[in-house]
Coordinates of C-alpha atoms in Angstrom, one line a residue:
Chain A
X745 CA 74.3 -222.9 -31.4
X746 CA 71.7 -224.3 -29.1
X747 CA 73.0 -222.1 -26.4
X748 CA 72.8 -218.8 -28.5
X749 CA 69.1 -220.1 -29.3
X750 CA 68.8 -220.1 -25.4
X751 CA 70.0 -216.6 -25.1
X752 CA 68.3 -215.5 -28.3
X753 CA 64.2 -217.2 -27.0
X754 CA 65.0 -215.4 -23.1
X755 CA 65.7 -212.3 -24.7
X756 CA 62.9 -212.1 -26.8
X757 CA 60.8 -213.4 -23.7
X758 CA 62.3 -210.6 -21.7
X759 CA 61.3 -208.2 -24.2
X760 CA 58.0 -208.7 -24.6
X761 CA 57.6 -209.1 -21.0
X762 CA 58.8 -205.6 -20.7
X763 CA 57.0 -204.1 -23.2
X764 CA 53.9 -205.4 -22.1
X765 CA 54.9 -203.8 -19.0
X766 CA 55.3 -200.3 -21.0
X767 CA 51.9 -200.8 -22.9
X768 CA 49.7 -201.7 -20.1
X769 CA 50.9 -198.6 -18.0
X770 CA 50.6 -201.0 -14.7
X771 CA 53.8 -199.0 -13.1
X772 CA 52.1 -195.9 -13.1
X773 CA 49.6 -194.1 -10.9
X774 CA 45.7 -194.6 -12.0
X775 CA 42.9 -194.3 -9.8
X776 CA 39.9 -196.6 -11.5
X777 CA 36.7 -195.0 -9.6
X778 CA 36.0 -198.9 -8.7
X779 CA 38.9 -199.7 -7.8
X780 CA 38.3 -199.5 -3.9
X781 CA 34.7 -201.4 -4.2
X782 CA 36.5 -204.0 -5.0
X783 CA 37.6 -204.9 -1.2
X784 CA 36.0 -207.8 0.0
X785 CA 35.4 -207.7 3.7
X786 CA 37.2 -210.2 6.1
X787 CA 35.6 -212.3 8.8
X788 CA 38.9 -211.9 10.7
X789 CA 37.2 -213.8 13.8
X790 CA 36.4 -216.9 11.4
X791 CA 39.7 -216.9 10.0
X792 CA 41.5 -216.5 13.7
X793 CA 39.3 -219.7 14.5
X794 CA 40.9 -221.4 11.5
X795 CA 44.3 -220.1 12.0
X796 CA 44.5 -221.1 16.5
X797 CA 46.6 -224.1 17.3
X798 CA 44.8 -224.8 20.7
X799 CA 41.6 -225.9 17.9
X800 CA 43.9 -227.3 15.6
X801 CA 45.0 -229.6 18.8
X802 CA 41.9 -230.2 20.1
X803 CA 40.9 -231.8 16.5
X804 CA 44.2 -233.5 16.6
X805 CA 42.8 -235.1 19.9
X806 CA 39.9 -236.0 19.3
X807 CA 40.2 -237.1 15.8
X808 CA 41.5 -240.6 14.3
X809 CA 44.8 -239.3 12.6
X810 CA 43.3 -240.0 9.2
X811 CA 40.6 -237.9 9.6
X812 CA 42.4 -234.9 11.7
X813 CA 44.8 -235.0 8.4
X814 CA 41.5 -234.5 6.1
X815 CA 39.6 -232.2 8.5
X816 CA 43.2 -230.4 8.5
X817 CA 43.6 -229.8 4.8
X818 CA 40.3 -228.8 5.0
X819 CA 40.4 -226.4 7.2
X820 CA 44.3 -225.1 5.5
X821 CA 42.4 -224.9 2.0
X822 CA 39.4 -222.6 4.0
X823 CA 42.6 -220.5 5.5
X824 CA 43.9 -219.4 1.5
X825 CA 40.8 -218.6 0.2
X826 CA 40.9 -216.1 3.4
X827 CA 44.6 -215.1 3.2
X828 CA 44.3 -215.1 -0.9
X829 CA 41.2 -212.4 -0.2
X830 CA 43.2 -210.7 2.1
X831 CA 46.2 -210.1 0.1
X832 CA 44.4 -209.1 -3.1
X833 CA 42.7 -206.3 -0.6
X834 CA 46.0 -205.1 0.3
X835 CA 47.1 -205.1 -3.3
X836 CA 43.9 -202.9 -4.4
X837 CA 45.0 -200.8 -0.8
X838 CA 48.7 -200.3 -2.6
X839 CA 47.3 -198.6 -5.5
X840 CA 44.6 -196.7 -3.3
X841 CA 46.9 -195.3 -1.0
X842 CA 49.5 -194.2 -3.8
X843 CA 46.9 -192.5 -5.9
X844 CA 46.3 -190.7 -2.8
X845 CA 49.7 -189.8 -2.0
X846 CA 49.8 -188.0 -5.3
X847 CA 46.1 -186.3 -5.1
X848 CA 45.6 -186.0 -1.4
X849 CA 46.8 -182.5 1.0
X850 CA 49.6 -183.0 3.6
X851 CA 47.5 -185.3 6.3
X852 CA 45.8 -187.3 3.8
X853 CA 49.3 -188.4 1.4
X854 CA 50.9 -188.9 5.1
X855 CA 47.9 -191.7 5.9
X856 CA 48.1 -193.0 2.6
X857 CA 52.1 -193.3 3.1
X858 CA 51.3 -195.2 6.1
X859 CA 48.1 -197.6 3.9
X860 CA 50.7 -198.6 1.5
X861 CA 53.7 -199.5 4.3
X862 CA 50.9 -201.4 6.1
X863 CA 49.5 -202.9 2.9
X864 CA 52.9 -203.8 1.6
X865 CA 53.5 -205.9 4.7
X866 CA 50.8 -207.5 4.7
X867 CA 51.1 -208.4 1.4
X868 CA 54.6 -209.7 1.9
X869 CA 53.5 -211.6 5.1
X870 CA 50.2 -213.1 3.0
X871 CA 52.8 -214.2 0.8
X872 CA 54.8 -216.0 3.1
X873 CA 52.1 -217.6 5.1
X874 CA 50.5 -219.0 2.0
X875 CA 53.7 -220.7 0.7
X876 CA 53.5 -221.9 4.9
X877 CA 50.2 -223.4 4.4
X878 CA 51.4 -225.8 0.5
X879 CA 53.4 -227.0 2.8
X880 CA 50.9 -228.1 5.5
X881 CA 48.5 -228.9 2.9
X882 CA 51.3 -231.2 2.0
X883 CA 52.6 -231.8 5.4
X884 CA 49.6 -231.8 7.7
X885 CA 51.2 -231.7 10.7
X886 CA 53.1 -228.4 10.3
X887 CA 52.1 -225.1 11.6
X888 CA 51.9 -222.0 9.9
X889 CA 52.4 -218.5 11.4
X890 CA 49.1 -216.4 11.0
X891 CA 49.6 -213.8 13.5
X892 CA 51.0 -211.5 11.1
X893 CA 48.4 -211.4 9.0
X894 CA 46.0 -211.0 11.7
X895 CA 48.0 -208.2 13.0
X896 CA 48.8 -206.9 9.6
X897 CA 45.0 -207.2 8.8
X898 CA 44.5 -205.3 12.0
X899 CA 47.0 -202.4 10.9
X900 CA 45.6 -202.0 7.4
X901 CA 42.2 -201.7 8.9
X902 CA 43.2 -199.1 10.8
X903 CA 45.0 -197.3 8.2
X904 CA 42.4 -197.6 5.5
X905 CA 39.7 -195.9 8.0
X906 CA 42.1 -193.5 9.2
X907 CA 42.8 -192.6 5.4
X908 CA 38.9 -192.8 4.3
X909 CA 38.3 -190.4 7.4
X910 CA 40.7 -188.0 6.2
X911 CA 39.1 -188.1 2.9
X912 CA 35.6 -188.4 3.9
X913 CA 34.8 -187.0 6.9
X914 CA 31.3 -188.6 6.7
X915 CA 32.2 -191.5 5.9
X916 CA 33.2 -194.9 8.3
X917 CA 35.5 -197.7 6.2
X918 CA 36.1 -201.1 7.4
X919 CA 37.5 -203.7 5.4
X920 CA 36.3 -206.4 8.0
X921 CA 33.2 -207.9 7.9
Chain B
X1381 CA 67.2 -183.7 -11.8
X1382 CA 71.0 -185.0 -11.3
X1383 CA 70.6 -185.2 -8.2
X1384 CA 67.7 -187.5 -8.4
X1385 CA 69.4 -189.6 -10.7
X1386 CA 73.5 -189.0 -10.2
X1387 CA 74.2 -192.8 -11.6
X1388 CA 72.5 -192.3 -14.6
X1389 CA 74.0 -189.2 -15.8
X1390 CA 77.2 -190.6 -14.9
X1391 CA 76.2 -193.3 -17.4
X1392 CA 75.2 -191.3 -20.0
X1393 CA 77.9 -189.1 -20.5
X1394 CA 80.7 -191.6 -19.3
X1395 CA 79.7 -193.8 -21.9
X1396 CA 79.5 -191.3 -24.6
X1397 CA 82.9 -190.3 -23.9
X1398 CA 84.0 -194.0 -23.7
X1399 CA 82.6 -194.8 -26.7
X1400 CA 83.8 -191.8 -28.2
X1401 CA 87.5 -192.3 -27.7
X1402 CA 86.9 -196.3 -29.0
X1403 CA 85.8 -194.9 -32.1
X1404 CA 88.5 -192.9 -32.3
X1405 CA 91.3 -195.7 -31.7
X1406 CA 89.3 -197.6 -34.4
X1407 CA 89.4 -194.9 -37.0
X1408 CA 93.0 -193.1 -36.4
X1409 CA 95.3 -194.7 -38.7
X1410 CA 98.5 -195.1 -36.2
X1411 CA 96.6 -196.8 -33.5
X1412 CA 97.2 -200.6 -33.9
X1413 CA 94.2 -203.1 -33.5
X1414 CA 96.0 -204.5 -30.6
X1415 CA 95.4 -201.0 -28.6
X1416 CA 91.8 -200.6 -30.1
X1417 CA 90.7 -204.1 -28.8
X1418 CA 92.7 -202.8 -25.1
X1419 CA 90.4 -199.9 -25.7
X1420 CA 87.4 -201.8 -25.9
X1421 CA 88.1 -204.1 -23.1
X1422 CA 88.4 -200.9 -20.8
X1423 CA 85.4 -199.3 -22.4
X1424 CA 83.6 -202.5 -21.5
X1425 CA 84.6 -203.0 -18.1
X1426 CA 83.5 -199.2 -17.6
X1427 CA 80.7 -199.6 -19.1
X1428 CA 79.6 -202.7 -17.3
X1429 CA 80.2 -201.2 -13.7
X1430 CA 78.3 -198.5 -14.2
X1431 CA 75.3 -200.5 -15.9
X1432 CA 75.1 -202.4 -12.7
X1433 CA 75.4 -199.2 -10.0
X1434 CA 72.6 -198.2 -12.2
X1435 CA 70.8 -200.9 -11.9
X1436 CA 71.6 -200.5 -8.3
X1437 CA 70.1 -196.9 -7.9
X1438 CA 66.9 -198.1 -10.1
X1439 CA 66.1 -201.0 -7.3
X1440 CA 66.5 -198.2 -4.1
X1441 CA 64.5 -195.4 -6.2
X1442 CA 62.0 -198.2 -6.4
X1443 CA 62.3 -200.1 -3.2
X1444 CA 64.1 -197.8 -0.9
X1445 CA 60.6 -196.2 1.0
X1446 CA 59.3 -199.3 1.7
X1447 CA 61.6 -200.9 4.5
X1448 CA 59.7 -204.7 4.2
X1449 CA 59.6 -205.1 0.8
X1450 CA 63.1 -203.4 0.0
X1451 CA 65.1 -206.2 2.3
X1452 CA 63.5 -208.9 1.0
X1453 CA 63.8 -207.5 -2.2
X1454 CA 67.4 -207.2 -1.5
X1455 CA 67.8 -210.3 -0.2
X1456 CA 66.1 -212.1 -3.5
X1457 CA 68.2 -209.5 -6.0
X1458 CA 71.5 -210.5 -4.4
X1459 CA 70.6 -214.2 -4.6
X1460 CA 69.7 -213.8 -8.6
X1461 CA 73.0 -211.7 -9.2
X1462 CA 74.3 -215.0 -7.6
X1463 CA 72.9 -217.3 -9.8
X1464 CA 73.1 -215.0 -12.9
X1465 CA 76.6 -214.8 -12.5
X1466 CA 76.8 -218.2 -13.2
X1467 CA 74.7 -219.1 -15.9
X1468 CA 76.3 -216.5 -17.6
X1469 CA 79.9 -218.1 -16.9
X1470 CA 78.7 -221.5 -18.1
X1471 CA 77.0 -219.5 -20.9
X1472 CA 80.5 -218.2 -21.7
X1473 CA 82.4 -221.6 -21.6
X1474 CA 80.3 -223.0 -23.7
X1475 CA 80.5 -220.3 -26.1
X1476 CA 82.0 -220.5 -30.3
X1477 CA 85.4 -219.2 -29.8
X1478 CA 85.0 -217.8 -33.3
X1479 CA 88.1 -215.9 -33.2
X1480 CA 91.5 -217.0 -33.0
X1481 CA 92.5 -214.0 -30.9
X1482 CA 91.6 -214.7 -27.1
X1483 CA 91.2 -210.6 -26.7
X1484 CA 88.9 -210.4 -29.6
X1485 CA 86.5 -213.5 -28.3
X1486 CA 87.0 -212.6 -24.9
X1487 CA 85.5 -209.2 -25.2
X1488 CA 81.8 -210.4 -27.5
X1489 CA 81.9 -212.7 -24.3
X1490 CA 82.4 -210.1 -21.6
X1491 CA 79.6 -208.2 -23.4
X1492 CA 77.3 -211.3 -23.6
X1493 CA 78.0 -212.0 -19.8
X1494 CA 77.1 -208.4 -18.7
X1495 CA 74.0 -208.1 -21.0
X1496 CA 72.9 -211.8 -19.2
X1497 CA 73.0 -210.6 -15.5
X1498 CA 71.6 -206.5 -16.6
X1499 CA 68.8 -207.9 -18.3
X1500 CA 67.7 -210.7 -15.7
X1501 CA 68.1 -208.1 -12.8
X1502 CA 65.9 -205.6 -14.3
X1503 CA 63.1 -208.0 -15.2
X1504 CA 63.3 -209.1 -11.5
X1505 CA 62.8 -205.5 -10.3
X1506 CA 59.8 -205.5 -13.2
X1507 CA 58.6 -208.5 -11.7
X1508 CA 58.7 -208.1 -8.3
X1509 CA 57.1 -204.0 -8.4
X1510 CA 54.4 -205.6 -10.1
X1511 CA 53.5 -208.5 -7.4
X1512 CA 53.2 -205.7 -5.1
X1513 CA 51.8 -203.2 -7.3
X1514 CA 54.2 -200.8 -6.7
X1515 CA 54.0 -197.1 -9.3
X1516 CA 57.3 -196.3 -10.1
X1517 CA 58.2 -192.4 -10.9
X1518 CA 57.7 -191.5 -14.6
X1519 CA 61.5 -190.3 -15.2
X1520 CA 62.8 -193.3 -13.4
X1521 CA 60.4 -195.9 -15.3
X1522 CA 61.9 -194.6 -18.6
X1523 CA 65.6 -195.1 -17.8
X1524 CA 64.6 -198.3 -16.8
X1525 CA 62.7 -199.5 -20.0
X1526 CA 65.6 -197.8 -22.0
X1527 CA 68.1 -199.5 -20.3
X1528 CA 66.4 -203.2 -20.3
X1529 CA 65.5 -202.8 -24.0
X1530 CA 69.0 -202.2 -24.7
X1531 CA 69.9 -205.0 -23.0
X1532 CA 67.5 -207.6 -24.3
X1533 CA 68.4 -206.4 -27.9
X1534 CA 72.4 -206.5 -27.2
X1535 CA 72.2 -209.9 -25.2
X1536 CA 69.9 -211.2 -28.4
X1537 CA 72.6 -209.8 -30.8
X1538 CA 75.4 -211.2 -28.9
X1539 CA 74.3 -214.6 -28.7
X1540 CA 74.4 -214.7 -32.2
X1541 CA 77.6 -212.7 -33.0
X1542 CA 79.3 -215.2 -30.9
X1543 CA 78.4 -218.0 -33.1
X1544 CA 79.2 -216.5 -36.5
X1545 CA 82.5 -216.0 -38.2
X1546 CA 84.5 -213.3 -37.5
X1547 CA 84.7 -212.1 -41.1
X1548 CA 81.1 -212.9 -41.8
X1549 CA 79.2 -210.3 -43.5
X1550 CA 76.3 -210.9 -41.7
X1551 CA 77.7 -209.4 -38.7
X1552 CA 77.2 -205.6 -39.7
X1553 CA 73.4 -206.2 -39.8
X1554 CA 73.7 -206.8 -36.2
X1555 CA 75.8 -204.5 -35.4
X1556 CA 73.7 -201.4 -36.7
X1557 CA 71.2 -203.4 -34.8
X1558 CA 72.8 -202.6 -31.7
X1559 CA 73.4 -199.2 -32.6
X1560 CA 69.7 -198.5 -34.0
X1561 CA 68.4 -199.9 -30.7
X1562 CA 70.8 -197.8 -28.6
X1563 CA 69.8 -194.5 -30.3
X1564 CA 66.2 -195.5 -30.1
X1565 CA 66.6 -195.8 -26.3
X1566 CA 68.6 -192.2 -26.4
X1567 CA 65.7 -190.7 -27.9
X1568 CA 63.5 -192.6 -25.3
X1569 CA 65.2 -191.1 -22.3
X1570 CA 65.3 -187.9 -23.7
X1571 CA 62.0 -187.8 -23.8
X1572 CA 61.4 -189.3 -20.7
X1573 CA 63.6 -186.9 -18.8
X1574 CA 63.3 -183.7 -21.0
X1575 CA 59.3 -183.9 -21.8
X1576 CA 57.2 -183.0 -19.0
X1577 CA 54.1 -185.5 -18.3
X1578 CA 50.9 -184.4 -18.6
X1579 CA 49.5 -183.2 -15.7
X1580 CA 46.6 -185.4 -14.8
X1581 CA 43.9 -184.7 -12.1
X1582 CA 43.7 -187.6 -9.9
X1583 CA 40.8 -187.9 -8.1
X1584 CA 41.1 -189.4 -4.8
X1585 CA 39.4 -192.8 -4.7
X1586 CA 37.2 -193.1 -2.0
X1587 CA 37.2 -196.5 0.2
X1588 CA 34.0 -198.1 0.5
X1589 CA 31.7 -196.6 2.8
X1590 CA 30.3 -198.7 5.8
X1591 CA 27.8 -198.3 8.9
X1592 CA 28.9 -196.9 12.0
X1593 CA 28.3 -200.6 13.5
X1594 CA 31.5 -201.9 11.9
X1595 CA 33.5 -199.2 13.5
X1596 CA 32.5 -199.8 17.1
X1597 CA 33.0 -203.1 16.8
X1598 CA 36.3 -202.8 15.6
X1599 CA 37.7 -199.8 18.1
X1600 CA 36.1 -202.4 20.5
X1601 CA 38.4 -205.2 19.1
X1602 CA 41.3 -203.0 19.1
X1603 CA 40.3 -202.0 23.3
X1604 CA 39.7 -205.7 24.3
X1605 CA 40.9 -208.2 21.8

């Protein structure tokens, strides 16, 4: 019996998961007018200080071990806020770019196909790179890859001005500081 | 439209014809109740395959344009199937054998096993459009709420068919709860698939607009990094 009550409680968890899903119409295209004012700009040049293991071995160096571990973890908790901002950017650039797919003339859907592929990686890569950086936070002495998100960041910079370009001609978009 | 969607309508009308030809072993007097329960078994097994090509055709509709997502995806799916498969077999062994005819119990637990690993694939490919935001096609986002409600109802159902008596009267009021649910969903993807959406204007959403500055000093980042 207790197993059935197992079954019985995911089910119903499954359900209203679902229909939550169904309700609050998050699958399907929207384009809030906000939306893209929502991007924070990056300081990509402060966050590839953070992110360089010559620095990170030149504090290593210099440092008593105790403190390089606290100036580490410091520095790790610095690089999520950056890599949390940046994902959440590419996430608002996924639902930019696919409302534009669907409004937008040949040219323009074409760039936003290309916003979301970039946007998706990063995404994916921010994902990765964070779970990276628990474990240095836990682990001080482990690395953690940031060049994709640097060259990620890069790409989706790209893509979002070549996109605003196409559909503002008058316009410039950067979603770097 | 069948061409979008060639597993699903495979679906549909194999398992209307499946379950067609069960309710007719169950209600034609000379068939035995040995050859209906063979009947069920195979409509089962049918039924179950397909559920899961489905499922199958649901995550590359979903996934399939967006090569770094879809292999991970993949990769995260096949490891779930994994460990659904056997949750659901220990779900099974552990399972009232309420009947004393193996092909009678074994057949409420084939159908609790397949509604375990249907329903926790497609909440994973919920789940996992949703952390990256993906918008799913209208048609294709209604056979896939159909199908999960189904199965979140019939794995409920099941769990507690399996623990009650073979002869107990309380099993008709789940029964015509299964069937209630799987017209509902009928109706659902009839209207899904038959009812055209309403055309909405979507206006493009412009990025945010920034000085000229930012853009020569990023083209000059891109020239010498």
């Amino acid at each position: 019996m207790t197993l059935a009550i197992i079954l019985v409680i995911a089910a119903a968890l499954a359900l209203i998961f679902i229909l939550g899903v169904a309700v609050s119409r998050n699958l399907q295209v929207s384009a809030k007018p906000g939306l893209a004012q929502r991007i924070q700009p990056i300081d990509i040049e402060a966050f590839r200080n953070l992110a360089d293991p010559a620095e990170d071995d030149y504090l290593r160096r210099s440092l008593p071990a105790s403190e390089f571990r606290a100036v580490r973890r410091q520095r790790l908790r610095a690089a999520v806020a950056y890599i949390q901002v940046a994902r959440r950017n590419a996430a608002i650039l996924i639902r930019v770019g696919q409302a534009a797919v669907a409004a937008g003339d040949l040219p323009t859907a074409e760039a936003a196909r290309q916003l979301v592929r970039d946007a998706l990686w990063l995404r994916r890569n921010a994902t990765f790179a964070l779970l990276g950086i628990y474990v240095a936070l836990a682990w001080p002495h482990a690395g953690f890859a940031a060049d994709p998100i640097l060259d990620g960041y890069l790409h989706l910079n790209n893509s979002a001005m070549l996109l605003g370009r196409l559909q503002n001609p008058s316009a410039v978009v950067r979603i770097s500081a | 439209m069948i061409r979008q969607v060639p597993v699903f309508f495979a679906f549909a009308i194999l398992t209307a014809v499946a379950d067609l030809t069960e309710y007719a072993t169950d209600v034609i007097p000379t068939v035995s109740p040995a050859t209906y329960w063979r009947a069920d078994w195979a409509n089962l097994l049918i039924q179950a395959v397909l559920k899961f090509v489905l499922v199958g055709e649901i995550f590359a509709h979903v996934f399939g344009s967006y090569e770094s997502i879809a292999r991970l995806g993949q990769l995260l799916i096949r490891a779930l199937g994994v460990i659904l498969v056997f949750a659901a077999a220990i779900a099974a062994a552990y399972a009232s054998q309420n009947s004393p005819h193996g092909i009678i119990s074994g057949a409420w637990l084939l159908d609790q096993t397949t509604f375990i690993v249907e329903s926790g694939l497609l909440v994973f490919i919920f789940v996992f459009s949703l952390y990256f935001h993906l918008v799913w096609d209208r048609r294709l986002f209604g056979i896939s709420l159909g199908l999960s409600i189904s199965s979140c109802v019939h794995l409920a159902s099941w769990a507690i068919l399996g623990n009650l008596g073979a002869l107990d009267p309380k099993r008709m009021i789940f029964v015509f709860l299964n069937m209630a649910t799987y017209h509902a969903v009928v109706l659902m993807w009839f209207y899904y698939l038959l009812v055209p959406s309403k055309v909405a204007v979507i206006p493009a959403v412009p990025l945010p607009e920034n000085d000229l500055e930012a853009w020569n000093r990023e083209l000059e980042r891109l020239v010498r990094p």
